[in-house]
mmCIF file of C-alpha atoms in Angstrom:
data_model
loop_
_atom_site.group_PDB
_atom_site.id
_atom_site.type_symbol
_atom_site.label_atom_id
_atom_site.label_comp_id
_atom_site.label_asym_id
_atom_site.label_seq_id
_atom_site.Cartn_x
_atom_site.Cartn_y
_atom_site.Cartn_z
ATOM 1 C CA MET A 1 44.098 6.189 53.376
ATOM 2 C CA GLN A 2 45.365 9.397 55.617
ATOM 3 C CA GLN A 3 46.512 11.419 53.025
ATOM 4 C CA LEU A 4 42.234 11.122 51.344
ATOM 5 C CA SER A 5 40.817 12.186 55.412
ATOM 6 C CA SER A 6 43.433 15.282 55.471
ATOM 7 C CA LEU A 7 41.126 16.226 52.218
ATOM 8 C CA ILE A 8 38.152 16.226 54.374
ATOM 9 C CA ARG A 9 36.666 18.836 56.151
ATOM 10 C CA ASP A 10 33.733 18.517 58.611
ATOM 11 C CA VAL A 11 31.509 21.556 58.611
ATOM 12 C CA ALA A 12 28.541 21.788 60.858
ATOM 13 C CA ASP A 13 24.678 22.657 60.998
ATOM 14 C CA PHE A 14 25.199 21.936 57.148
ATOM 15 C CA PRO A 15 22.955 21.739 55.487
ATOM 16 C CA LYS A 16 20.852 22.068 58.305
ATOM 17 C CA PRO A 17 21.729 22.081 62.582
ATOM 18 C CA GLY A 18 22.636 18.656 63.883
ATOM 19 C CA ILE A 19 24.433 17.556 60.031
ATOM 20 C CA ALA A 20 27.617 16.603 59.789
ATOM 21 C CA PHE A 21 28.640 17.551 56.505
ATOM 22 C CA LYS A 22 31.721 15.854 55.010
ATOM 23 C CA ASP A 23 33.136 18.515 52.701
ATOM 24 C CA PHE A 24 35.714 16.540 49.658
ATOM 25 C CA THR A 25 36.099 19.529 48.141
ATOM 26 C CA PRO A 26 40.238 20.209 49.154
ATOM 27 C CA LEU A 27 40.943 16.501 47.808
ATOM 28 C CA LEU A 28 39.129 16.802 44.394
ATOM 29 C CA ALA A 29 41.596 19.727 44.055
ATOM 30 C CA ASP A 30 44.374 17.930 44.670
ATOM 31 C CA PRO A 31 45.274 15.683 41.427
ATOM 32 C CA ARG A 32 47.184 12.819 43.450
ATOM 33 C CA ALA A 33 44.486 13.189 45.634
ATOM 34 C CA LEU A 34 41.883 12.545 42.867
ATOM 35 C CA ALA A 35 43.658 10.160 40.874
ATOM 36 C CA LEU A 36 43.921 7.966 44.335
ATOM 37 C CA ALA A 37 40.144 8.333 45.086
ATOM 38 C CA VAL A 38 39.722 6.494 41.602
ATOM 39 C CA GLU A 39 42.233 4.569 41.607
ATOM 40 C CA LEU A 40 41.210 3.061 45.139
ATOM 41 C CA MET A 41 37.022 2.865 44.663
ATOM 42 C CA VAL A 42 37.288 1.131 40.888
ATOM 43 C CA ASN A 43 40.255 -1.175 42.071
ATOM 44 C CA PRO A 44 37.717 -4.181 43.827
ATOM 45 C CA TYR A 45 35.057 -3.741 39.669
ATOM 46 C CA ARG A 46 38.728 -3.959 37.556
ATOM 47 C CA LYS A 47 37.461 -7.419 37.073
ATOM 48 C CA SER A 48 34.080 -6.963 36.622
ATOM 49 C CA ARG A 49 32.934 -7.051 32.972
ATOM 50 C CA ILE A 50 30.663 -3.581 34.167
ATOM 51 C CA ASP A 51 29.175 -2.227 31.409
ATOM 52 C CA VAL A 52 27.411 0.184 32.483
ATOM 53 C CA VAL A 53 28.686 3.304 35.750
ATOM 54 C CA VAL A 54 25.348 4.682 37.304
ATOM 55 C CA GLY A 55 25.817 8.208 38.786
ATOM 56 C CA ALA A 56 23.667 9.729 41.588
ATOM 57 C CA GLU A 57 23.179 13.660 41.025
ATOM 58 C CA SER A 58 24.977 15.550 41.919
ATOM 59 C CA ARG A 59 29.016 14.463 43.148
ATOM 60 C CA GLY A 60 28.263 10.377 42.175
ATOM 61 C CA PHE A 61 28.722 12.927 38.348
ATOM 62 C CA ILE A 62 31.792 13.917 39.137
ATOM 63 C CA PHE A 63 33.624 9.794 40.584
ATOM 64 C CA GLY A 64 31.109 8.209 38.216
ATOM 65 C CA THR A 65 32.630 9.163 34.808
ATOM 66 C CA ALA A 66 36.470 8.977 36.267
ATOM 67 C CA ILE A 67 35.477 6.020 37.441
ATOM 68 C CA ALA A 68 33.471 4.390 34.130
ATOM 69 C CA GLN A 69 36.279 5.856 32.009
ATOM 70 C CA ALA A 70 38.880 3.715 33.678
ATOM 71 C CA LEU A 71 36.770 0.607 33.312
ATOM 72 C CA SER A 72 36.078 1.683 29.341
ATOM 73 C CA ALA A 73 32.234 1.880 30.317
ATOM 74 C CA GLY A 74 29.430 4.023 29.487
ATOM 75 C CA PHE A 75 28.084 6.582 32.491
ATOM 76 C CA VAL A 76 24.049 6.978 33.176
ATOM 77 C CA PRO A 77 23.235 10.552 35.552
ATOM 78 C CA ILE A 78 20.487 9.455 37.211
ATOM 79 C CA ARG A 79 19.355 12.451 37.724
ATOM 80 C CA LYS A 80 16.911 14.950 40.061
ATOM 81 C CA PRO A 81 13.497 15.266 38.469
ATOM 82 C CA LYS A 82 12.570 17.125 35.400
ATOM 83 C CA LYS A 83 15.605 17.294 35.157
ATOM 84 C CA LEU A 84 16.346 14.583 32.238
ATOM 85 C CA PRO A 85 13.979 15.482 28.418
ATOM 86 C CA ARG A 86 12.985 11.996 28.662
ATOM 87 C CA GLU A 87 10.625 9.149 28.986
ATOM 88 C CA VAL A 88 11.784 8.806 33.303
ATOM 89 C CA HIS A 89 11.285 6.195 35.671
ATOM 90 C CA ARG A 90 11.284 8.066 39.157
ATOM 91 C CA VAL A 91 12.091 6.782 43.387
ATOM 92 C CA THR A 92 11.172 9.134 46.020
ATOM 93 C CA TYR A 93 12.895 8.521 49.292
ATOM 94 C CA ASP A 94 13.412 9.440 52.536
ATOM 95 C CA LEU A 95 17.643 10.859 54.027
ATOM 96 C CA GLU A 96 19.389 11.276 57.075
ATOM 97 C CA TYR A 97 17.576 15.283 56.687
ATOM 98 C CA GLY A 98 13.958 14.895 54.131
ATOM 99 C CA SER A 99 13.084 13.325 51.337
ATOM 100 C CA ASP A 100 13.914 13.635 47.587
ATOM 101 C CA THR A 101 12.903 11.952 44.739
ATOM 102 C CA VAL A 102 15.804 10.592 41.346
ATOM 103 C CA GLU A 103 14.671 9.915 37.835
ATOM 104 C CA MET A 104 17.185 8.108 35.290
ATOM 105 C CA HIS A 105 15.709 7.631 31.562
ATOM 106 C CA VAL A 106 13.646 4.619 31.100
ATOM 107 C CA ASP A 107 15.762 3.098 28.011
ATOM 108 C CA ALA A 108 19.280 4.368 29.076
ATOM 109 C CA LEU A 109 19.953 -0.002 30.456
ATOM 110 C CA LYS A 110 19.819 -1.788 29.289
ATOM 111 C CA ALA A 111 18.729 -5.827 30.862
ATOM 112 C CA SER A 112 21.725 -7.465 30.067
ATOM 113 C CA ASP A 113 23.620 -4.119 31.407
ATOM 114 C CA ARG A 114 25.899 -4.368 34.245
ATOM 115 C CA VAL A 115 25.713 -1.875 36.550
ATOM 116 C CA LEU A 116 28.747 -0.396 38.870
ATOM 117 C CA ILE A 117 26.755 2.400 40.837
ATOM 118 C CA VAL A 118 28.648 5.137 42.237
ATOM 119 C CA ASP A 119 27.945 8.230 44.714
ATOM 120 C CA ASP A 120 30.853 10.223 47.037
ATOM 121 C CA LEU A 121 28.987 9.029 50.409
ATOM 122 C CA LEU A 122 26.530 6.290 51.755
ATOM 123 C CA ALA A 123 25.165 7.810 54.970
ATOM 124 C CA THR A 124 21.898 6.365 54.983
ATOM 125 C CA GLY A 125 21.134 4.087 52.445
ATOM 126 C CA GLY A 126 18.784 6.433 50.922
ATOM 127 C CA THR A 127 19.929 7.627 47.800
ATOM 128 C CA LEU A 128 21.696 4.753 46.315
ATOM 129 C CA ALA A 129 19.394 2.050 47.587
ATOM 130 C CA ALA A 130 16.708 4.143 44.752
ATOM 131 C CA CYS A 131 19.827 4.064 42.294
ATOM 132 C CA ALA A 132 19.717 0.575 42.972
ATOM 133 C CA GLN A 133 15.558 -0.180 42.521
ATOM 134 C CA LEU A 134 16.669 2.630 38.825
ATOM 135 C CA VAL A 135 18.893 0.044 38.002
ATOM 136 C CA GLY A 136 15.902 -2.853 39.000
ATOM 137 C CA MET A 137 13.069 -1.320 36.749
ATOM 138 C CA ALA A 138 16.174 -1.314 33.502
ATOM 139 C CA HIS A 139 16.491 -5.365 34.458
ATOM 140 C CA ALA A 140 20.478 -4.599 34.588
ATOM 141 C CA GLN A 141 22.234 -6.681 37.067
ATOM 142 C CA ILE A 142 23.779 -4.558 39.416
ATOM 143 C CA VAL A 143 27.829 -5.730 40.234
ATOM 144 C CA GLY A 144 28.399 -3.295 43.474
ATOM 145 C CA ILE A 145 28.191 -0.099 44.489
ATOM 146 C CA THR A 146 30.744 1.939 45.359
ATOM 147 C CA VAL A 147 31.226 5.400 47.425
ATOM 148 C CA LEU A 148 34.415 7.472 48.629
ATOM 149 C CA ILE A 149 33.194 7.615 52.463
ATOM 150 C CA GLU A 150 31.125 5.610 54.313
ATOM 151 C CA LEU A 151 29.629 6.996 57.329
ATOM 152 C CA VAL A 152 29.097 3.241 59.104
ATOM 153 C CA SER A 153 27.056 5.270 62.076
ATOM 154 C CA LEU A 154 24.440 5.768 59.943
ATOM 155 C CA ARG A 155 24.003 1.780 58.996
ATOM 156 C CA GLY A 156 22.644 2.917 54.939
ATOM 157 C CA ARG A 157 25.183 -0.358 53.991
ATOM 158 C CA GLU A 158 21.994 -2.576 55.933
ATOM 159 C CA LYS A 159 19.423 -0.957 53.256
ATOM 160 C CA LEU A 160 21.551 -2.257 51.099
ATOM 161 C CA VAL A 161 21.947 -6.007 50.956
ATOM 162 C CA SER A 162 19.830 -6.376 47.730
ATOM 163 C CA ALA A 163 21.643 -4.816 45.423
ATOM 164 C CA GLY A 164 25.008 -6.263 45.938
ATOM 165 C CA GLU A 165 29.130 -5.326 47.473
ATOM 166 C CA VAL A 166 29.004 -2.417 48.493
ATOM 167 C CA HIS A 167 32.668 -0.653 48.199
ATOM 168 C CA SER A 168 33.763 2.401 50.726
ATOM 169 C CA VAL A 169 37.367 3.653 50.701
ATOM 170 C CA LEU A 170 36.825 5.597 53.939
ATOM 171 C CA LYS A 171 34.357 5.036 56.158
ATOM 172 C CA TYR A 172 34.049 6.773 59.457
#
């Protein structure tokens, strides 16, 4: 874990004053660290029969596609508004510094799908709770949520109690 933590930088006052942004781009640039991060995110779900990995825009795409490949599962992107060309489900939610909206194609998941939700960071839980709502709108089963980083003091995990097991690799 120390190897991964050493590659994550704090950027003060980004994207606005008072926010300490966790920049993991140095981790992404290190092939061994990136492989380790993906492996640690996917390991708890290797025997869970995941059909589809859902990744939140945009950093959830980075880990989500790698995790989908590792699990021999499909990948479904959850996007910001007006990025998907067909009919969508939409959820608006609060962030730690504002609000946002995410969308998923209405036909992206089947009710029989077993889903793993992936993102880079769990902060206040708004984005991941919105992703869970979108999966719920498709009547698919959430098996779990996996993230690289959890900001424990923001208590985002509390918003995800009904969304299944939450796994985080690094906790700050």
